[in-house]
PDB file of C-alpha atoms in Angstrom:
ATOM      1  CA  GLN A1380      -0.206   0.031  -0.090  1.00  0.00           C
ATOM      2  CA  LEU A1381       3.155   2.312   1.068  1.00  0.00           C
ATOM      3  CA  TYR A1382       4.363   2.047  -2.382  1.00  0.00           C
ATOM      4  CA  LYS A1383       1.024   2.534  -4.148  1.00  0.00           C
ATOM      5  CA  GLU A1384       0.366   5.855  -2.092  1.00  0.00           C
ATOM      6  CA  ALA A1385       3.672   7.045  -2.852  1.00  0.00           C
ATOM      7  CA  THR A1386       3.202   6.521  -6.822  1.00  0.00           C
ATOM      8  CA  GLU A1387       0.207   8.214  -7.126  1.00  0.00           C
ATOM      9  CA  VAL A1388       1.795  10.867  -5.324  1.00  0.00           C
ATOM     10  CA  VAL A1389       4.533  11.274  -7.349  1.00  0.00           C
ATOM     11  CA  SER A1390       2.731  11.217 -10.322  1.00  0.00           C
ATOM     12  CA  SER A1391       0.189  13.869  -9.199  1.00  0.00           C
ATOM     13  CA  ILE A1392       2.897  16.605  -8.141  1.00  0.00           C
ATOM     14  CA  ILE A1393       5.865  15.629 -10.435  1.00  0.00           C
ATOM     15  CA  ASN A1394       6.608  15.928 -14.149  1.00  0.00           C
ATOM     16  CA  ASP A1395       9.517  15.088 -16.432  1.00  0.00           C
ATOM     17  CA  GLU A1396      10.034  18.917 -17.460  1.00  0.00           C
ATOM     18  CA  MET A1397      10.565  20.036 -13.474  1.00  0.00           C
ATOM     19  CA  SER A1398      14.066  20.646 -12.020  1.00  0.00           C
ATOM     20  CA  PRO A1399      15.649  18.845  -8.797  1.00  0.00           C
ATOM     21  CA  GLU A1400      14.945  22.035  -7.341  1.00  0.00           C
ATOM     22  CA  GLU A1401      11.086  21.904  -8.211  1.00  0.00           C
ATOM     23  CA  LYS A1402      10.600  18.831  -7.644  1.00  0.00           C
ATOM     24  CA  THR A1403      11.746  18.784  -3.637  1.00  0.00           C
ATOM     25  CA  GLU A1404       9.826  21.568  -3.409  1.00  0.00           C
ATOM     26  CA  ALA A1405       6.758  20.385  -4.837  1.00  0.00           C
ATOM     27  CA  ILE A1406       7.514  16.980  -2.393  1.00  0.00           C
ATOM     28  CA  TYR A1407       8.136  19.707   0.710  1.00  0.00           C
ATOM     29  CA  HIS A1408       4.868  21.687   0.019  1.00  0.00           C
ATOM     30  CA  TRP A1409       3.050  18.280  -0.381  1.00  0.00           C
ATOM     31  CA  MET A1410       4.163  16.677   3.132  1.00  0.00           C
ATOM     32  CA  GLU A1411       3.392  20.435   4.996  1.00  0.00           C
ATOM     33  CA  GLU A1412      -0.253  20.179   3.596  1.00  0.00           C
ATOM     34  CA  GLN A1413      -0.911  16.212   4.155  1.00  0.00           C
ATOM     35  CA  CYS A1414       0.788  15.308   6.810  1.00  0.00           C
ATOM     36  CA  THR A1415       0.573  16.497  10.485  1.00  0.00           C
ATOM     37  CA  TYR A1416       2.959  15.891  13.300  1.00  0.00           C
ATOM     38  CA  ALA A1417       2.076  12.684  15.685  1.00  0.00           C
ATOM     39  CA  ASP A1418       2.759  14.880  18.532  1.00  0.00           C
ATOM     40  CA  GLU A1419      -1.007  13.303  20.370  1.00  0.00           C
ATOM     41  CA  GLU A1420       0.196   9.711  19.418  1.00  0.00           C
ATOM     42  CA  TRP A1421       3.663  10.371  21.350  1.00  0.00           C
ATOM     43  CA  ASP A1422       2.138  12.018  24.273  1.00  0.00           C
ATOM     44  CA  ALA A1423      -0.830   8.968  24.614  1.00  0.00           C
ATOM     45  CA  LEU A1424       2.120   6.451  24.611  1.00  0.00           C
ATOM     46  CA  GLN A1425       3.908   8.275  27.298  1.00  0.00           C
ATOM     47  CA  GLU A1426       1.044   8.330  29.241  1.00  0.00           C
ATOM     48  CA  GLN A1427       0.955   4.421  29.171  1.00  0.00           C
ATOM     49  CA  HIS A1428       4.242   3.912  30.091  1.00  0.00           C
ATOM     50  CA  MET A1429       5.210   2.250  26.619  1.00  0.00           C
ATOM     51  CA  ARG A1430       3.291  -0.545  27.574  1.00  0.00           C
ATOM     52  CA  ASN A1431       0.012  -0.358  25.459  1.00  0.00           C
ATOM     53  CA  GLU A1432       0.307  -2.676  22.264  1.00  0.00           C
ATOM     54  CA  GLN A1433      -2.024  -0.767  19.888  1.00  0.00           C
ATOM     55  CA  LEU A1434      -0.381   2.168  20.831  1.00  0.00           C
ATOM     56  CA  TRP A1435       3.332   1.146  20.063  1.00  0.00           C
ATOM     57  CA  LYS A1436       1.614  -0.258  16.741  1.00  0.00           C
ATOM     58  CA  GLU A1437       0.584   3.390  15.816  1.00  0.00           C
ATOM     59  CA  PHE A1438       4.172   4.464  17.153  1.00  0.00           C
ATOM     60  CA  GLU A1439       5.653   2.450  14.796  1.00  0.00           C
ATOM     61  CA  ASP A1440       3.814   3.976  12.051  1.00  0.00           C
ATOM     62  CA  VAL A1441       4.516   7.555  12.666  1.00  0.00           C
ATOM     63  CA  ASN A1442       8.135   7.097  12.648  1.00  0.00           C
ATOM     64  CA  HIS A1443       7.982   5.463   9.249  1.00  0.00           C
ATOM     65  CA  ALA A1444       7.093   6.363   5.900  1.00  0.00           C
ATOM     66  CA  TYR A1445       4.001   4.568   5.900  1.00  0.00           C
ATOM     67  CA  GLY A1446       2.577   6.582   8.640  1.00  0.00           C
ATOM     68  CA  ALA A1447       3.553  10.223   6.583  1.00  0.00           C
ATOM     69  CA  ILE A1448       2.347   8.963   3.177  1.00  0.00           C
ATOM     70  CA  VAL A1449      -0.560   6.481   4.126  1.00  0.00           C
ATOM     71  CA  ASN A1450      -2.170   8.056   7.427  1.00  0.00           C
ATOM     72  CA  GLY A1451      -1.089  11.681   7.143  1.00  0.00           C
ATOM     73  CA  LYS A1452       0.319  11.617  10.282  1.00  0.00           C
ATOM     74  CA  ALA A1453       4.250  11.194  11.313  1.00  0.00           C
ATOM     75  CA  LEU A1454       7.106  12.121  13.812  1.00  0.00           C
ATOM     76  CA  CYS A1455      10.232  13.515  12.636  1.00  0.00           C
ATOM     77  CA  LYS A1456      11.831  10.360  11.329  1.00  0.00           C
ATOM     78  CA  GLY A1457       8.557   9.635   9.651  1.00  0.00           C
ATOM     79  CA  TYR A1458       8.584  13.119   7.905  1.00  0.00           C
ATOM     80  CA  ALA A1459      12.064  12.184   6.820  1.00  0.00           C
ATOM     81  CA  SER A1460      11.732   8.849   5.371  1.00  0.00           C
ATOM     82  CA  ALA A1461       8.728   9.903   3.447  1.00  0.00           C
ATOM     83  CA  TYR A1462      10.463  12.657   2.016  1.00  0.00           C
ATOM     84  CA  GLN A1463      13.704  10.582   1.022  1.00  0.00           C
ATOM     85  CA  LEU A1464      11.031   7.962  -0.691  1.00  0.00           C
ATOM     86  CA  LEU A1465       9.439  10.512  -2.726  1.00  0.00           C
ATOM     87  CA  CYS A1466      12.448  12.482  -3.724  1.00  0.00           C
ATOM     88  CA  TYR A1467      13.785   8.604  -4.794  1.00  0.00           C
ATOM     89  CA  MET A1468      10.652   8.076  -6.619  1.00  0.00           C
ATOM     90  CA  ALA A1469      11.297  11.885  -8.099  1.00  0.00           C
ATOM     91  CA  ASP A1470      14.531  10.902  -9.260  1.00  0.00           C
ATOM     92  CA  VAL A1471      16.263  13.095  -6.760  1.00  0.00           C
ATOM     93  CA  LYS A1472      19.026  11.864  -4.525  1.00  0.00           C
ATOM     94  CA  ALA A1473      18.231  11.975  -1.038  1.00  0.00           C
ATOM     95  CA  ILE A1474      18.948  10.324   2.544  1.00  0.00           C
ATOM     96  CA  THR A1475      17.840  10.825   6.042  1.00  0.00           C
ATOM     97  CA  VAL A1476      19.933  12.486   8.816  1.00  0.00           C
ATOM     98  CA  ASN A1477      19.861  11.985  12.356  1.00  0.00           C
ATOM     99  CA  GLY A1478      21.168  14.521  14.795  1.00  0.00           C
ATOM    100  CA  TYR A1479      20.311  16.905  17.716  1.00  0.00           C
ATOM    101  CA  LEU A1480      18.099  20.055  17.404  1.00  0.00           C
ATOM    102  CA  ASN A1481      18.948  23.104  19.701  1.00  0.00           C
ATOM    103  CA  GLY A1482      21.982  20.761  21.339  1.00  0.00           C
ATOM    104  CA  ASN A1483      20.111  18.086  22.811  1.00  0.00           C
ATOM    105  CA  ILE A1484      16.628  17.131  21.181  1.00  0.00           C
ATOM    106  CA  PRO A1485      16.965  13.990  18.605  1.00  0.00           C
ATOM    107  CA  HIS A1486      15.994  14.919  15.685  1.00  0.00           C
ATOM    108  CA  ALA A1487      15.800  13.502  12.125  1.00  0.00           C
ATOM    109  CA  TRP A1488      15.568  15.102   8.658  1.00  0.00           C
ATOM    110  CA  ASN A1489      16.803  15.058   5.084  1.00  0.00           C
ATOM    111  CA  MET A1490      19.914  15.830   2.697  1.00  0.00           C
ATOM    112  CA  VAL A1491      19.165  16.333  -0.796  1.00  0.00           C
ATOM    113  CA  TYR A1492      21.865  16.347  -3.338  1.00  0.00           C
ATOM    114  CA  VAL A1493      21.348  19.035  -6.003  1.00  0.00           C
ATOM    115  CA  ASP A1494      24.224  20.441  -8.550  1.00  0.00           C
ATOM    116  CA  GLY A1495      27.035  18.248  -6.932  1.00  0.00           C
ATOM    117  CA  LYS A1496      26.357  19.609  -3.410  1.00  0.00           C
ATOM    118  CA  TRP A1497      24.247  18.599  -0.246  1.00  0.00           C
ATOM    119  CA  TYR A1498      21.917  20.723   1.223  1.00  0.00           C
ATOM    120  CA  GLN A1499      19.551  20.374   4.505  1.00  0.00           C
ATOM    121  CA  VAL A1500      15.839  20.098   4.719  1.00  0.00           C
ATOM    122  CA  ASP A1501      13.546  19.669   7.206  1.00  0.00           C
ATOM    123  CA  CYS A1502       9.863  19.042   5.965  1.00  0.00           C
ATOM    124  CA  SER A1503       8.571  18.507   9.244  1.00  0.00           C
ATOM    125  CA  SER A1504       9.629  22.103  10.706  1.00  0.00           C
ATOM    126  CA  ASN A1505       6.980  23.617   8.047  1.00  0.00           C
ATOM    127  CA  GLN A1506       4.201  26.522   8.641  1.00  0.00           C
ATOM    128  CA  ASN A1507       1.976  24.127  10.205  1.00  0.00           C
ATOM    129  CA  THR A1508       4.190  22.651  12.610  1.00  0.00           C
ATOM    130  CA  THR A1509       6.479  25.737  13.678  1.00  0.00           C
ATOM    131  CA  GLY A1510       4.192  28.623  12.408  1.00  0.00           C
ATOM    132  CA  ILE A1511       7.397  29.616  10.059  1.00  0.00           C
ATOM    133  CA  PRO A1512       7.589  28.385   6.240  1.00  0.00           C
ATOM    134  CA  PHE A1513      10.656  26.572   4.850  1.00  0.00           C
ATOM    135  CA  TYR A1514      12.340  27.073   8.158  1.00  0.00           C
ATOM    136  CA  LEU A1515      15.296  24.544   7.112  1.00  0.00           C
ATOM    137  CA  TYR A1516      15.526  24.164   3.601  1.00  0.00           C
ATOM    138  CA  TYR A1517      18.230  23.943   1.119  1.00  0.00           C
ATOM    139  CA  ALA A1518      20.499  25.002   4.089  1.00  0.00           C
ATOM    140  CA  ASP A1519      24.324  25.030   3.723  1.00  0.00           C
ATOM    141  CA  VAL A1520      26.378  24.281   6.789  1.00  0.00           C
ATOM    142  CA  LYS A1521      26.370  27.563   8.387  1.00  0.00           C
ATOM    143  CA  SER A1522      23.022  28.043   8.132  1.00  0.00           C
ATOM    144  CA  ALA A1523      22.017  24.704   9.211  1.00  0.00           C
ATOM    145  CA  GLU A1524      24.073  24.788  12.675  1.00  0.00           C
ATOM    146  CA  ALA A1525      22.935  28.760  12.800  1.00  0.00           C
ATOM    147  CA  ARG A1526      19.427  27.163  13.156  1.00  0.00           C
ATOM    148  CA  GLY A1527      20.590  24.474  15.866  1.00  0.00           C
ATOM    149  CA  TYR A1528      20.602  21.159  13.459  1.00  0.00           C
ATOM    150  CA  VAL A1529      23.657  19.423  14.411  1.00  0.00           C
ATOM    151  CA  LEU A1530      24.321  16.558  12.576  1.00  0.00           C
ATOM    152  CA  GLY A1531      25.269  12.843  14.313  1.00  0.00           C
ATOM    153  CA  ASN A1532      28.320  10.940  14.215  1.00  0.00           C
ATOM    154  CA  GLU A1533      27.195   8.323  12.513  1.00  0.00           C
ATOM    155  CA  PHE A1534      26.802  11.016   9.059  1.00  0.00           C
ATOM    156  CA  ALA A1535      30.103  11.146   8.983  1.00  0.00           C
ATOM    157  CA  MET A1536      30.409   7.765   8.308  1.00  0.00           C
ATOM    158  CA  GLN A1537      29.019   8.155   5.171  1.00  0.00           C
ATOM    159  CA  ARG A1538      32.199   9.370   4.017  1.00  0.00           C
ATOM    160  CA  GLU A1539      31.384  10.465   0.401  1.00  0.00           C
ATOM    161  CA  CYS A1540      28.130  12.890   1.568  1.00  0.00           C
ATOM    162  CA  ASP A1541      30.262  14.157   4.509  1.00  0.00           C
ATOM    163  CA  LEU A1542      33.158  15.071   2.307  1.00  0.00           C
ATOM    164  CA  LEU A1543      30.952  16.623  -0.367  1.00  0.00           C
ATOM    165  CA  TYR A1544      28.671  18.600   2.289  1.00  0.00           C
ATOM    166  CA  ARG A1545      31.661  19.951   4.583  1.00  0.00           C
ATOM    167  CA  GLN A1546      33.039  21.871   1.328  1.00  0.00           C
ATOM    168  CA  ASN A1547      29.434  23.269   0.824  1.00  0.00           C
ATOM    169  CA  ASP A1548      29.855  27.232   2.019  1.00  0.00           C
ATOM    170  CA  GLU A1549      27.198  28.218  -0.696  1.00  0.00           C
ATOM    171  CA  SER A1550      24.251  29.641   1.289  1.00  0.00           C
ATOM    172  CA  GLY A1551      22.766  31.045  -2.303  1.00  0.00           C
ATOM    173  CA  LYS A1552      19.984  28.459  -2.421  1.00  0.00           C
ATOM    174  CA  GLU A1553      18.868  29.015   1.354  1.00  0.00           C
ATOM    175  CA  TYR A1554      15.124  29.540   0.594  1.00  0.00           C
ATOM    176  CA  TYR A1555      15.726  33.124   2.443  1.00  0.00           C
ATOM    177  CA  ALA A1556      18.510  34.012   1.254  1.00  0.00           C
ATOM    178  CA  ALA A1557      17.486  32.826  -2.603  1.00  0.00           C
ATOM    179  CA  ASN A1558      13.930  35.128  -2.406  1.00  0.00           C
ATOM    180  CA  HIS A1559      15.634  38.263  -0.553  1.00  0.00           C
ATOM    181  CA  LEU A1560      13.527  37.546   2.698  1.00  0.00           C
ATOM    182  CA  GLU A1561      16.682  38.725   5.033  1.00  0.00           C
ATOM    183  CA  VAL A1562      16.489  41.966   6.698  1.00  0.00           C
ATOM    184  CA  ALA A1563      18.409  44.150   8.693  1.00  0.00           C
ATOM    185  CA  THR A1564      16.705  47.225   9.344  1.00  0.00           C
ATOM    186  CA  VAL A1565      13.436  48.495  10.097  1.00  0.00           C
ATOM    187  CA  ALA A1566      13.099  50.143   6.682  1.00  0.00           C
ATOM    188  CA  GLU A1567      13.726  46.954   4.727  1.00  0.00           C
ATOM    189  CA  ILE A1568      10.565  45.157   7.265  1.00  0.00           C
ATOM    190  CA  GLU A1569       8.352  48.260   6.266  1.00  0.00           C
ATOM    191  CA  TRP A1570       9.848  47.635   2.323  1.00  0.00           C
ATOM    192  CA  LEU A1571       9.016  44.064   2.582  1.00  0.00           C
ATOM    193  CA  LEU A1572       5.252  44.498   4.093  1.00  0.00           C
ATOM    194  CA  THR A1573       4.288  47.020   1.839  1.00  0.00           C
ATOM    195  CA  LYS A1574       5.239  44.870  -1.190  1.00  0.00           C
ATOM    196  CA  SER A1575       3.369  42.001   0.530  1.00  0.00           C
ATOM    197  CA  LEU A1576       0.059  43.920   1.428  1.00  0.00           C
ATOM    198  CA  ASP A1577      -2.114  42.039  -0.906  1.00  0.00           C
ATOM    199  CA  GLU A1578      -0.720  38.479   0.132  1.00  0.00           C
ATOM    200  CA  GLU A1579      -1.961  36.395   2.971  1.00  0.00           C
ATOM    201  CA  GLN A1580       1.289  36.235   4.687  1.00  0.00           C
ATOM    202  CA  VAL A1581       4.769  36.959   4.191  1.00  0.00           C
ATOM    203  CA  ALA A1582       8.036  35.418   6.488  1.00  0.00           C
ATOM    204  CA  PHE A1583      11.356  36.825   6.670  1.00  0.00           C
ATOM    205  CA  ARG A1584      14.401  36.520   8.668  1.00  0.00           C
ATOM    206  CA  CYS A1585      15.705  39.230  11.108  1.00  0.00           C
ATOM    207  CA  VAL A1586      19.570  39.137  10.342  1.00  0.00           C
ATOM    208  CA  GLY A1587      21.584  41.269  12.642  1.00  0.00           C
ATOM    209  CA  MET A1588      18.869  42.954  14.581  1.00  0.00           C
ATOM    210  CA  ASP A1589      16.321  41.863  17.421  1.00  0.00           C
ATOM    211  CA  LEU A1590      12.815  43.367  17.732  1.00  0.00           C
ATOM    212  CA  ASP A1591      10.623  42.740  20.542  1.00  0.00           C
ATOM    213  CA  GLU A1592       6.706  42.213  20.181  1.00  0.00           C
ATOM    214  CA  ASN A1593       5.569  45.654  20.561  1.00  0.00           C
ATOM    215  CA  GLU A1594       8.146  47.039  18.053  1.00  0.00           C
ATOM    216  CA  LEU A1595       7.088  44.633  15.552  1.00  0.00           C
ATOM    217  CA  ILE A1596       3.754  45.022  15.998  1.00  0.00           C
ATOM    218  CA  GLU A1597       4.095  49.025  15.663  1.00  0.00           C
ATOM    219  CA  ILE A1598       5.809  48.734  12.135  1.00  0.00           C
ATOM    220  CA  VAL A1599       2.904  46.319  10.819  1.00  0.00           C
ATOM    221  CA  ARG A1600       0.195  49.396  12.342  1.00  0.00           C
ATOM    222  CA  LYS A1601       2.731  52.056  10.834  1.00  0.00           C
ATOM    223  CA  VAL A1602       2.464  50.253   7.231  1.00  0.00           C
ATOM    224  CA  TYR A1603      -0.753  49.418   6.900  1.00  0.00           C
ATOM    225  CA  LEU A1604      -2.236  53.061   8.309  1.00  0.00           C
ATOM    226  CA  LYS A1605      -0.040  54.430   5.723  1.00  0.00           C
ATOM    227  CA  HIS A1606      -1.621  52.605   2.486  1.00  0.00           C
ATOM    228  CA  GLY A1607      -5.185  52.927   4.057  1.00  0.00           C
ATOM    229  CA  LYS A1608      -5.750  49.560   5.485  1.00  0.00           C
ATOM    230  CA  GLU A1609      -6.197  50.135   8.948  1.00  0.00           C
ATOM    231  CA  ALA A1610      -9.209  47.966   8.484  1.00  0.00           C
ATOM    232  CA  GLU A1611      -7.164  44.601   7.972  1.00  0.00           C
ATOM    233  CA  LEU A1612      -5.056  45.133  10.988  1.00  0.00           C
ATOM    234  CA  GLU A1613      -7.911  42.961  13.375  1.00  0.00           C
ATOM    235  CA  HIS A1614      -7.128  40.196  10.759  1.00  0.00           C
ATOM    236  CA  MET A1615      -3.370  39.960  11.068  1.00  0.00           C
ATOM    237  CA  ASN A1616      -1.497  37.511  13.512  1.00  0.00           C
ATOM    238  CA  TYR A1617       2.287  36.378  13.675  1.00  0.00           C
ATOM    239  CA  HIS A1618       4.693  33.705  14.584  1.00  0.00           C
ATOM    240  CA  ARG A1619       8.132  33.855  15.437  1.00  0.00           C
ATOM    241  CA  LEU A1620      10.680  31.708  15.733  1.00  0.00           C
ATOM    242  CA  GLY A1621      14.320  33.021  16.926  1.00  0.00           C
ATOM    243  CA  GLY A1622      14.969  35.350  14.043  1.00  0.00           C
ATOM    244  CA  TYR A1623      12.041  34.201  11.821  1.00  0.00           C
ATOM    245  CA  ILE A1624       8.964  36.187  11.498  1.00  0.00           C
ATOM    246  CA  ASN A1625       5.669  34.860   9.633  1.00  0.00           C
ATOM    247  CA  ILE A1626       3.198  38.037   9.743  1.00  0.00           C
ATOM    248  CA  TYR A1627      -0.036  36.382   8.078  1.00  0.00           C
ATOM    249  CA  LYS A1628      -4.148  37.067   7.962  1.00  0.00           C
ATOM    250  CA  LYS A1629      -6.282  35.287  10.382  1.00  0.00           C
TER     251      LYS A1629
END
């Protein structure tokens, strides 16, 4: 059933005219839209002290591609396994890697091989799970580590991958850099908000600046008042994670 479902997914979102970048993005969006993070399953299993056989079965599913693709629920390992499988079926080289998030949280994510280089992608840290779109997407060495992603020692055993990855200091493909969504001044935030007034959301990364909640609200308020859109302010909300901010309409 997994193979059947995965084949249907790939045939519905991938075509031969797409570049590797377009394929990986299409798969990322499908995972974001069709799969939810299985927090409830994990919490339920812990409450039963890991002794419930049925919950163990469900837990096994959410740690594999089956859970993500067939059931639409997964933990990070399930997301990563599904992303790797769909990339493979779309003729894009990808692997699943394990390591730590923010120093001590065990985590699994992916690396994709495009244009002779490995890039990190985490489809489980998406807009629906973190509030921030493309939190880790086509990240090079420095940008991944800056987000708190540390590869486990077993990755170094994959010597070919490791050597090629360590040589990758190219941040041009990273989502926020590639789409000019990095801001360093209030004026740049105002420009980006103005440009996105008719959009449902705008996400960006603050570089070298730290905004508190009141400052952010005042910037948004100023831009919307300036352009006669004060009525829309009551429908605005935002998520922030580290230096990432996603402003959207409720």
